PDB file of C-alpha atoms in Angstrom:
ATOM      1  CA  UNK O 122      12.844  -2.663  10.200  1.00 39.00           C
ATOM      2  CA  UNK O 123      13.166   1.165  10.667  1.00 41.00           C
ATOM      3  CA  UNK O 124      10.889   3.840   9.506  1.00 42.00           C
ATOM      4  CA  UNK O 125      12.650   7.018   8.359  1.00 45.00           C
ATOM      5  CA  UNK O 126      12.293  10.441   9.828  1.00 49.00           C
ATOM      6  CA  UNK O 127      14.628  13.215   8.525  1.00 49.00           C
ATOM      7  CA  UNK O 128      15.244  16.050  10.938  1.00 49.00           C
ATOM      8  CA  UNK O 129      16.849  19.315   9.568  1.00 47.00           C
ATOM      9  CA  UNK O 130      18.884  21.389  12.039  1.00 47.00           C
ATOM     10  CA  UNK O 131      21.747  23.825  11.933  1.00 48.00           C
ATOM     11  CA  UNK O 132      24.223  20.914  12.260  1.00 50.00           C
ATOM     12  CA  UNK O 133      22.746  19.011   9.348  1.00 55.00           C
ATOM     13  CA  UNK O 134      20.091  16.440   8.578  1.00 57.00           C
ATOM     14  CA  UNK O 135      19.631  13.533  10.965  1.00 61.00           C
ATOM     15  CA  UNK O 136      17.781  10.310   9.851  1.00 59.00           C
ATOM     16  CA  UNK O 137      16.272   8.622  12.876  1.00 65.00           C
ATOM     17  CA  UNK O 138      14.531   5.313  13.342  1.00 62.00           C
ATOM     18  CA  UNK O 139      11.002   4.799  14.518  1.00 67.00           C
ATOM     19  CA  UNK O 140       9.773   6.187  17.717  1.00 76.00           C
ATOM     20  CA  UNK O 141       9.096   3.287  20.105  1.00 76.00           C
ATOM     21  CA  UNK O 142       6.122   4.348  22.287  1.00 73.00           C
ATOM     22  CA  UNK O 143       6.235   1.342  24.628  1.00 78.00           C
ATOM     23  CA  UNK O 144       7.591  -2.216  24.700  1.00 76.00           C
ATOM     24  CA  UNK O 145       6.150  -5.383  26.225  1.00 76.00           C
ATOM     25  CA  UNK O 146       7.266  -9.015  26.551  1.00 81.00           C
ATOM     26  CA  UNK O 147       5.092 -11.916  25.442  1.00 77.00           C
ATOM     27  CA  UNK O 148       6.319 -15.490  25.696  1.00 80.00           C
ATOM     28  CA  UNK O 149       9.811 -14.252  26.046  1.00 78.00           C
ATOM     29  CA  UNK O 150       9.683 -12.094  22.940  1.00 81.00           C
ATOM     30  CA  UNK O 151       9.918  -8.332  23.102  1.00 79.00           C
ATOM     31  CA  UNK O 152       7.323  -6.426  21.049  1.00 78.00           C
ATOM     32  CA  UNK O 153       7.660  -2.684  20.271  1.00 79.00           C
ATOM     33  CA  UNK O 154       4.588  -0.422  19.846  1.00 82.00           C
ATOM     34  CA  UNK O 155       5.960   2.142  17.406  1.00 84.00           C
ATOM     35  CA  UNK O 156       4.505   5.356  16.006  1.00 87.00           C
ATOM     36  CA  UNK O 157       3.924   3.632  12.733  1.00 88.00           C
ATOM     37  CA  UNK O 158       1.412   1.243  14.353  1.00 90.00           C
ATOM     38  CA  UNK O 159      -0.357   4.022  16.182  1.00 92.00           C
ATOM     39  CA  UNK O 160      -0.680   6.143  13.053  1.00 92.00           C
ATOM     40  CA  UNK O 161      -2.171   3.195  11.165  1.00 94.00           C
ATOM     41  CA  UNK O 162      -4.768   2.870  13.940  1.00 94.00           C
ATOM     42  CA  UNK O 163      -5.547   6.569  13.358  1.00 94.00           C
ATOM     43  CA  UNK O 164      -5.934   5.870   9.660  1.00 95.00           C
ATOM     44  CA  UNK O 165      -8.355   3.036  10.406  1.00 95.00           C
ATOM     45  CA  UNK O 166     -10.445   5.302  12.526  1.00 96.00           C
ATOM     46  CA  UNK O 167     -10.448   8.016   9.802  1.00 95.00           C
ATOM     47  CA  UNK O 168     -11.546   5.465   7.195  1.00 94.00           C
ATOM     48  CA  UNK O 169     -14.263   4.123   9.500  1.00 94.00           C
ATOM     49  CA  UNK O 170     -15.549   7.647  10.079  1.00 95.00           C
ATOM     50  CA  UNK O 171     -15.620   8.493   6.388  1.00 93.00           C
ATOM     51  CA  UNK O 172     -17.313   5.248   5.513  1.00 92.00           C
ATOM     52  CA  UNK O 173     -20.084   5.769   8.148  1.00 92.00           C
ATOM     53  CA  UNK O 174     -20.677   9.243   6.923  1.00 91.00           C
ATOM     54  CA  UNK O 175     -20.828   8.393   3.290  1.00 89.00           C
ATOM     55  CA  UNK O 176     -23.025   5.359   3.733  1.00 87.00           C
ATOM     56  CA  UNK O 177     -25.442   6.786   6.372  1.00 85.00           C
ATOM     57  CA  UNK O 178     -29.159   6.627   5.337  1.00 84.00           C
ATOM     58  CA  UNK O 179     -28.508   5.665   1.769  1.00 83.00           C
ATOM     59  CA  UNK O 180     -31.412   5.643  -0.711  1.00 85.00           C
ATOM     60  CA  UNK O 181     -32.187   3.590  -3.838  1.00 81.00           C
ATOM     61  CA  UNK O 182     -32.018   6.800  -5.802  1.00 83.00           C
ATOM     62  CA  UNK O 183     -29.242   9.097  -4.475  1.00 79.00           C
ATOM     63  CA  UNK O 184     -30.571  12.260  -2.796  1.00 80.00           C
ATOM     64  CA  UNK O 185     -27.362  13.575  -1.220  1.00 86.00           C
ATOM     65  CA  UNK O 186     -23.977  14.509  -2.572  1.00 88.00           C
ATOM     66  CA  UNK O 187     -22.213  12.186  -0.088  1.00 87.00           C
ATOM     67  CA  UNK O 188     -24.169   9.172  -1.570  1.00 89.00           C
ATOM     68  CA  UNK O 189     -23.304  10.301  -5.055  1.00 90.00           C
ATOM     69  CA  UNK O 190     -19.630  10.454  -3.936  1.00 90.00           C
ATOM     70  CA  UNK O 191     -19.826   7.031  -2.342  1.00 90.00           C
ATOM     71  CA  UNK O 192     -21.351   5.519  -5.500  1.00 90.00           C
ATOM     72  CA  UNK O 193     -18.722   7.173  -7.704  1.00 92.00           C
ATOM     73  CA  UNK O 194     -15.914   5.675  -5.638  1.00 91.00           C
ATOM     74  CA  UNK O 195     -17.421   2.205  -5.842  1.00 91.00           C
ATOM     75  CA  UNK O 196     -17.988   2.511  -9.554  1.00 93.00           C
ATOM     76  CA  UNK O 197     -14.396   3.772 -10.130  1.00 92.00           C
ATOM     77  CA  UNK O 198     -12.879   0.786  -8.311  1.00 92.00           C
ATOM     78  CA  UNK O 199     -15.359  -1.568  -9.937  1.00 92.00           C
ATOM     79  CA  UNK O 200     -14.246  -0.499 -13.453  1.00 92.00           C
ATOM     80  CA  UNK O 201     -10.577  -0.444 -12.466  1.00 92.00           C
ATOM     81  CA  UNK O 202     -10.548  -3.969 -11.016  1.00 92.00           C
ATOM     82  CA  UNK O 203     -12.692  -5.385 -13.824  1.00 91.00           C
ATOM     83  CA  UNK O 204     -10.613  -3.634 -16.491  1.00 91.00           C
ATOM     84  CA  UNK O 205      -7.308  -4.839 -15.057  1.00 90.00           C
ATOM     85  CA  UNK O 206      -8.183  -8.301 -13.762  1.00 89.00           C
ATOM     86  CA  UNK O 207     -11.282  -9.322 -15.700  1.00 86.00           C
ATOM     87  CA  UNK O 208     -14.867  -9.862 -14.632  1.00 83.00           C
ATOM     88  CA  UNK O 209     -14.105 -13.187 -12.949  1.00 85.00           C
ATOM     89  CA  UNK O 210     -12.172 -11.342 -10.189  1.00 88.00           C
ATOM     90  CA  UNK O 211     -15.100  -9.173  -9.030  1.00 89.00           C
ATOM     91  CA  UNK O 212     -14.660 -10.577  -5.495  1.00 90.00           C
ATOM     92  CA  UNK O 213     -11.453  -8.592  -5.203  1.00 91.00           C
ATOM     93  CA  UNK O 214     -13.172  -5.192  -5.686  1.00 92.00           C
ATOM     94  CA  UNK O 215     -13.706  -4.395  -1.956  1.00 92.00           C
ATOM     95  CA  UNK O 216     -10.138  -5.519  -1.074  1.00 94.00           C
ATOM     96  CA  UNK O 217      -8.485  -3.204  -3.543  1.00 94.00           C
ATOM     97  CA  UNK O 218     -10.645  -0.329  -2.816  1.00 94.00           C
ATOM     98  CA  UNK O 219      -9.867  -0.643   0.866  1.00 94.00           C
ATOM     99  CA  UNK O 220      -6.166  -1.211   0.192  1.00 95.00           C
ATOM    100  CA  UNK O 221      -5.882   1.887  -1.993  1.00 95.00           C
ATOM    101  CA  UNK O 222      -7.632   4.059   0.549  1.00 94.00           C
ATOM    102  CA  UNK O 223      -5.568   2.709   3.415  1.00 95.00           C
ATOM    103  CA  UNK O 224      -2.209   3.154   1.658  1.00 95.00           C
ATOM    104  CA  UNK O 225      -3.166   6.613   0.350  1.00 93.00           C
ATOM    105  CA  UNK O 226      -4.107   7.883   3.799  1.00 93.00           C
ATOM    106  CA  UNK O 227      -0.927   6.471   5.342  1.00 93.00           C
ATOM    107  CA  UNK O 228       1.035   8.269   2.676  1.00 91.00           C
ATOM    108  CA  UNK O 229      -0.773  11.520   3.533  1.00 89.00           C
ATOM    109  CA  UNK O 230      -0.138  11.413   7.267  1.00 87.00           C
ATOM    110  CA  UNK O 231       2.801  13.747   6.770  1.00 80.00           C
ATOM    111  CA  UNK O 232       0.346  16.562   6.101  1.00 79.00           C
ATOM    112  CA  UNK O 233      -0.806  16.217   9.713  1.00 82.00           C
ATOM    113  CA  UNK O 234       2.716  16.341  11.082  1.00 77.00           C
ATOM    114  CA  UNK O 235       2.852  12.577  11.671  1.00 83.00           C
ATOM    115  CA  UNK O 236       5.179   9.932  10.318  1.00 82.00           C
ATOM    116  CA  UNK O 237       4.144   8.197   7.095  1.00 86.00           C
ATOM    117  CA  UNK O 238       3.827   4.538   8.150  1.00 90.00           C
ATOM    118  CA  UNK O 239       4.707   3.669   4.530  1.00 91.00           C
ATOM    119  CA  UNK O 240       8.145   5.067   5.225  1.00 87.00           C
ATOM    120  CA  UNK O 241       8.585   1.958   7.297  1.00 88.00           C
ATOM    121  CA  UNK O 242       9.706  -1.028   5.173  1.00 89.00           C
ATOM    122  CA  UNK O 243       8.035  -3.367   7.560  1.00 90.00           C
ATOM    123  CA  UNK O 244       4.649  -1.763   6.725  1.00 92.00           C
ATOM    124  CA  UNK O 245       5.097  -1.889   2.953  1.00 94.00           C
ATOM    125  CA  UNK O 246       6.534  -5.355   3.312  1.00 94.00           C
ATOM    126  CA  UNK O 247       3.280  -6.518   5.038  1.00 94.00           C
ATOM    127  CA  UNK O 248       1.209  -5.127   2.105  1.00 95.00           C
ATOM    128  CA  UNK O 249       3.547  -7.001  -0.324  1.00 95.00           C
ATOM    129  CA  UNK O 250       3.291 -10.277   1.606  1.00 95.00           C
ATOM    130  CA  UNK O 251      -0.508 -10.145   1.337  1.00 95.00           C
ATOM    131  CA  UNK O 252      -0.231  -9.740  -2.440  1.00 94.00           C
ATOM    132  CA  UNK O 253       2.282 -12.581  -2.523  1.00 93.00           C
ATOM    133  CA  UNK O 254      -0.076 -14.879  -0.606  1.00 93.00           C
ATOM    134  CA  UNK O 255      -2.980 -14.025  -2.966  1.00 92.00           C
ATOM    135  CA  UNK O 256      -0.781 -14.758  -5.956  1.00 91.00           C
ATOM    136  CA  UNK O 257       0.119 -18.198  -4.595  1.00 90.00           C
ATOM    137  CA  UNK O 258      -3.530 -18.840  -3.734  1.00 89.00           C
ATOM    138  CA  UNK O 259      -4.642 -18.023  -7.217  1.00 87.00           C
ATOM    139  CA  UNK O 260      -1.979 -20.214  -8.749  1.00 86.00           C
ATOM    140  CA  UNK O 261      -3.009 -23.116  -6.579  1.00 84.00           C
ATOM    141  CA  UNK O 262      -6.664 -22.578  -7.172  1.00 83.00           C
ATOM    142  CA  UNK O 263      -6.434 -22.456 -11.002  1.00 79.00           C
ATOM    143  CA  UNK O 264      -3.827 -25.125 -11.445  1.00 73.00           C
ATOM    144  CA  UNK O 265      -4.325 -27.372  -8.380  1.00 78.00           C
ATOM    145  CA  UNK O 266      -1.269 -28.929  -6.832  1.00 76.00           C
ATOM    146  CA  UNK O 267      -0.034 -30.440 -10.067  1.00 78.00           C
ATOM    147  CA  UNK O 268      -0.335 -27.240 -12.057  1.00 76.00           C
ATOM    148  CA  UNK O 269       1.140 -25.180  -9.265  1.00 77.00           C
ATOM    149  CA  UNK O 270       4.282 -27.301  -9.059  1.00 81.00           C
ATOM    150  CA  UNK O 271       4.517 -27.628 -12.848  1.00 79.00           C
ATOM    151  CA  UNK O 272       4.561 -23.761 -13.176  1.00 76.00           C
ATOM    152  CA  UNK O 273       7.933 -23.643 -11.557  1.00 79.00           C
ATOM    153  CA  UNK O 274       9.596 -25.781 -14.268  1.00 76.00           C
ATOM    154  CA  UNK O 275       7.976 -24.078 -17.255  1.00 78.00           C
ATOM    155  CA  UNK O 276       8.872 -23.706 -20.089  1.00 76.00           C
ATOM    156  CA  UNK O 277      11.889 -26.014 -19.330  1.00 77.00           C
ATOM    157  CA  UNK O 278      13.088 -27.615 -16.131  1.00 78.00           C
ATOM    158  CA  UNK O 279      16.281 -25.620 -15.948  1.00 78.00           C
ATOM    159  CA  UNK O 280      14.122 -22.556 -15.361  1.00 79.00           C
ATOM    160  CA  UNK O 281      13.227 -23.775 -11.789  1.00 84.00           C
ATOM    161  CA  UNK O 282      15.714 -21.542  -9.933  1.00 85.00           C
ATOM    162  CA  UNK O 283      14.812 -18.488 -12.021  1.00 88.00           C
ATOM    163  CA  UNK O 284      11.037 -19.025 -11.490  1.00 80.00           C
ATOM    164  CA  UNK O 285      11.547 -19.328  -7.739  1.00 87.00           C
ATOM    165  CA  UNK O 286      13.579 -16.095  -7.752  1.00 89.00           C
ATOM    166  CA  UNK O 287      10.832 -14.509  -9.793  1.00 84.00           C
ATOM    167  CA  UNK O 288       8.146 -15.476  -7.273  1.00 85.00           C
ATOM    168  CA  UNK O 289       9.936 -13.545  -4.507  1.00 89.00           C
ATOM    169  CA  UNK O 290      11.224 -10.692  -6.744  1.00 90.00           C
ATOM    170  CA  UNK O 291       7.649  -9.286  -7.208  1.00 90.00           C
ATOM    171  CA  UNK O 292       6.804  -8.770  -3.516  1.00 92.00           C
ATOM    172  CA  UNK O 293      10.337  -7.393  -2.872  1.00 94.00           C
ATOM    173  CA  UNK O 294       9.827  -4.908  -5.734  1.00 92.00           C
ATOM    174  CA  UNK O 295       6.462  -3.910  -4.317  1.00 93.00           C
ATOM    175  CA  UNK O 296       7.965  -3.433  -0.885  1.00 94.00           C
ATOM    176  CA  UNK O 297      10.903  -1.254  -1.974  1.00 92.00           C
ATOM    177  CA  UNK O 298       8.997   0.726  -4.567  1.00 92.00           C
ATOM    178  CA  UNK O 299       6.493   2.136  -2.122  1.00 92.00           C
ATOM    179  CA  UNK O 300       9.038   2.378   0.706  1.00 91.00           C
ATOM    180  CA  UNK O 301      11.697   4.086  -1.450  1.00 88.00           C
ATOM    181  CA  UNK O 302       9.267   6.695  -2.877  1.00 87.00           C
ATOM    182  CA  UNK O 303       7.952   7.615   0.477  1.00 85.00           C
ATOM    183  CA  UNK O 304      11.344   7.848   2.095  1.00 83.00           C
ATOM    184  CA  UNK O 305      12.701   9.887  -0.904  1.00 80.00           C
ATOM    185  CA  UNK O 306       9.912  12.399  -0.372  1.00 75.00           C
ATOM    186  CA  UNK O 307      10.748  12.828   3.292  1.00 73.00           C
ATOM    187  CA  UNK O 308      14.468  13.218   2.694  1.00 75.00           C
ATOM    188  CA  UNK O 309      14.116  15.558  -0.316  1.00 73.00           C
ATOM    189  CA  UNK O 310      11.584  17.746   1.589  1.00 69.00           C
ATOM    190  CA  UNK O 311      13.991  17.982   4.510  1.00 69.00           C
ATOM    191  CA  UNK O 312      16.914  18.799   2.240  1.00 72.00           C
ATOM    192  CA  UNK O 313      14.947  21.651   0.640  1.00 69.00           C
ATOM    193  CA  UNK O 314      13.959  23.119   4.028  1.00 67.00           C
ATOM    194  CA  UNK O 315      17.559  22.817   5.240  1.00 68.00           C
ATOM    195  CA  UNK O 316      19.050  24.399   2.116  1.00 68.00           C
ATOM    196  CA  UNK O 317      16.787  27.398   2.000  1.00 65.00           C
ATOM    197  CA  UNK O 318      16.943  28.123   5.754  1.00 60.00           C
ATOM    198  CA  UNK O 319      15.018  31.350   6.529  1.00 59.00           C
ATOM    199  CA  UNK O 320      13.886  31.566   2.929  1.00 59.00           C
ATOM    200  CA  UNK O 321      11.936  28.261   3.118  1.00 56.00           C
ATOM    201  CA  UNK O 322       8.522  29.583   2.141  1.00 59.00           C
ATOM    202  CA  UNK O 323       7.235  28.961  -1.358  1.00 56.00           C
ATOM    203  CA  UNK O 324       9.523  26.215  -2.767  1.00 58.00           C
ATOM    204  CA  UNK O 325       9.026  23.777   0.110  1.00 58.00           C
ATOM    205  CA  UNK O 326       5.349  24.327  -0.173  1.00 59.00           C
ATOM    206  CA  UNK O 327       5.353  23.306  -3.809  1.00 63.00           C
ATOM    207  CA  UNK O 328       7.588  20.389  -3.114  1.00 62.00           C
ATOM    208  CA  UNK O 329       5.284  19.290  -0.270  1.00 64.00           C
ATOM    209  CA  UNK O 330       2.240  19.542  -2.734  1.00 67.00           C
ATOM    210  CA  UNK O 331       4.061  17.073  -5.020  1.00 68.00           C
ATOM    211  CA  UNK O 332       5.652  14.594  -2.546  1.00 67.00           C
ATOM    212  CA  UNK O 333       2.898  14.656   0.098  1.00 73.00           C
ATOM    213  CA  UNK O 334      -0.219  14.688  -2.127  1.00 82.00           C
ATOM    214  CA  UNK O 335       0.421  13.845  -5.790  1.00 83.00           C
ATOM    215  CA  UNK O 336       3.112  11.283  -5.067  1.00 83.00           C
ATOM    216  CA  UNK O 337       1.106   9.822  -2.231  1.00 86.00           C
ATOM    217  CA  UNK O 338      -1.945   9.162  -4.368  1.00 90.00           C
ATOM    218  CA  UNK O 339       0.009   7.912  -7.313  1.00 91.00           C
ATOM    219  CA  UNK O 340       2.164   5.493  -5.304  1.00 92.00           C
ATOM    220  CA  UNK O 341      -0.975   3.927  -3.715  1.00 93.00           C
ATOM    221  CA  UNK O 342      -2.527   3.593  -7.175  1.00 94.00           C
ATOM    222  CA  UNK O 343       0.567   2.068  -8.625  1.00 94.00           C
ATOM    223  CA  UNK O 344       0.804  -0.437  -5.728  1.00 95.00           C
ATOM    224  CA  UNK O 345      -2.759  -1.806  -6.256  1.00 95.00           C
ATOM    225  CA  UNK O 346      -2.343  -1.813 -10.134  1.00 94.00           C
ATOM    226  CA  UNK O 347       0.781  -3.935  -9.811  1.00 94.00           C
ATOM    227  CA  UNK O 348      -0.838  -6.224  -7.231  1.00 94.00           C
ATOM    228  CA  UNK O 349      -3.819  -6.716  -9.454  1.00 93.00           C
ATOM    229  CA  UNK O 350      -1.629  -7.521 -12.431  1.00 92.00           C
ATOM    230  CA  UNK O 351       0.452 -10.063 -10.423  1.00 91.00           C
ATOM    231  CA  UNK O 352      -2.660 -11.801  -9.095  1.00 91.00           C
ATOM    232  CA  UNK O 353      -4.629 -11.999 -12.388  1.00 88.00           C
ATOM    233  CA  UNK O 354      -1.615 -13.235 -14.324  1.00 85.00           C
ATOM    234  CA  UNK O 355      -0.871 -15.948 -11.723  1.00 80.00           C
ATOM    235  CA  UNK O 356      -3.005 -18.723 -13.397  1.00 74.00           C
ATOM    236  CA  UNK O 357      -1.813 -22.258 -13.900  1.00 70.00           C
ATOM    237  CA  UNK O 358      -2.977 -25.023 -16.143  1.00 68.00           C
ATOM    238  CA  UNK O 359      -4.117 -28.158 -14.399  1.00 65.00           C
TER     239      UNK O 359
END
């Protein structure tokens, strides 16, 4: 699926698909290495570097500001996950902390002049599929096979098609919510630059502050909050 890049020029605004860096064939299937993939590798390297810096030479009692910052981040996500999902879901803390940081940095790549990978629906769809699988796993774990199958015909058997649709509606909503907001930010920012022309100084900067920073952080936070809500509520009775 295409990522979105809006280019403003004198002739108008052009929306292009993803930049394909290279392609290769494997078992008769053509795979494209796109800019979205490369930028995500960059994000992984950035996260790895930050984690190594923050956790280097840690002490039982914090002696450096970076250790204080690292502990504050862990405590924030600990309270967020426990408050949203409950104490029995403590094992999900590292995952949602990593997911938030990864999505947020992907959203912020536009500040470096790179494409936002989250403006690629295949990227946001991958995040949503992971949440979907975790929801199904939690339902199966709490209700076993019998409870899992029974959940599709509750409260009455005629609800079966609606319950099935509902299972797939949540990951679809997660995918399009994040994708749509990131694409909207790119398109609106390009429209502002194009409309103002030579006067594009202050207003685009303010718009960029909102769409590239505030919206990027908020959309990452909303994504993990919805994911936590879907997973914790997916419990079945055996």
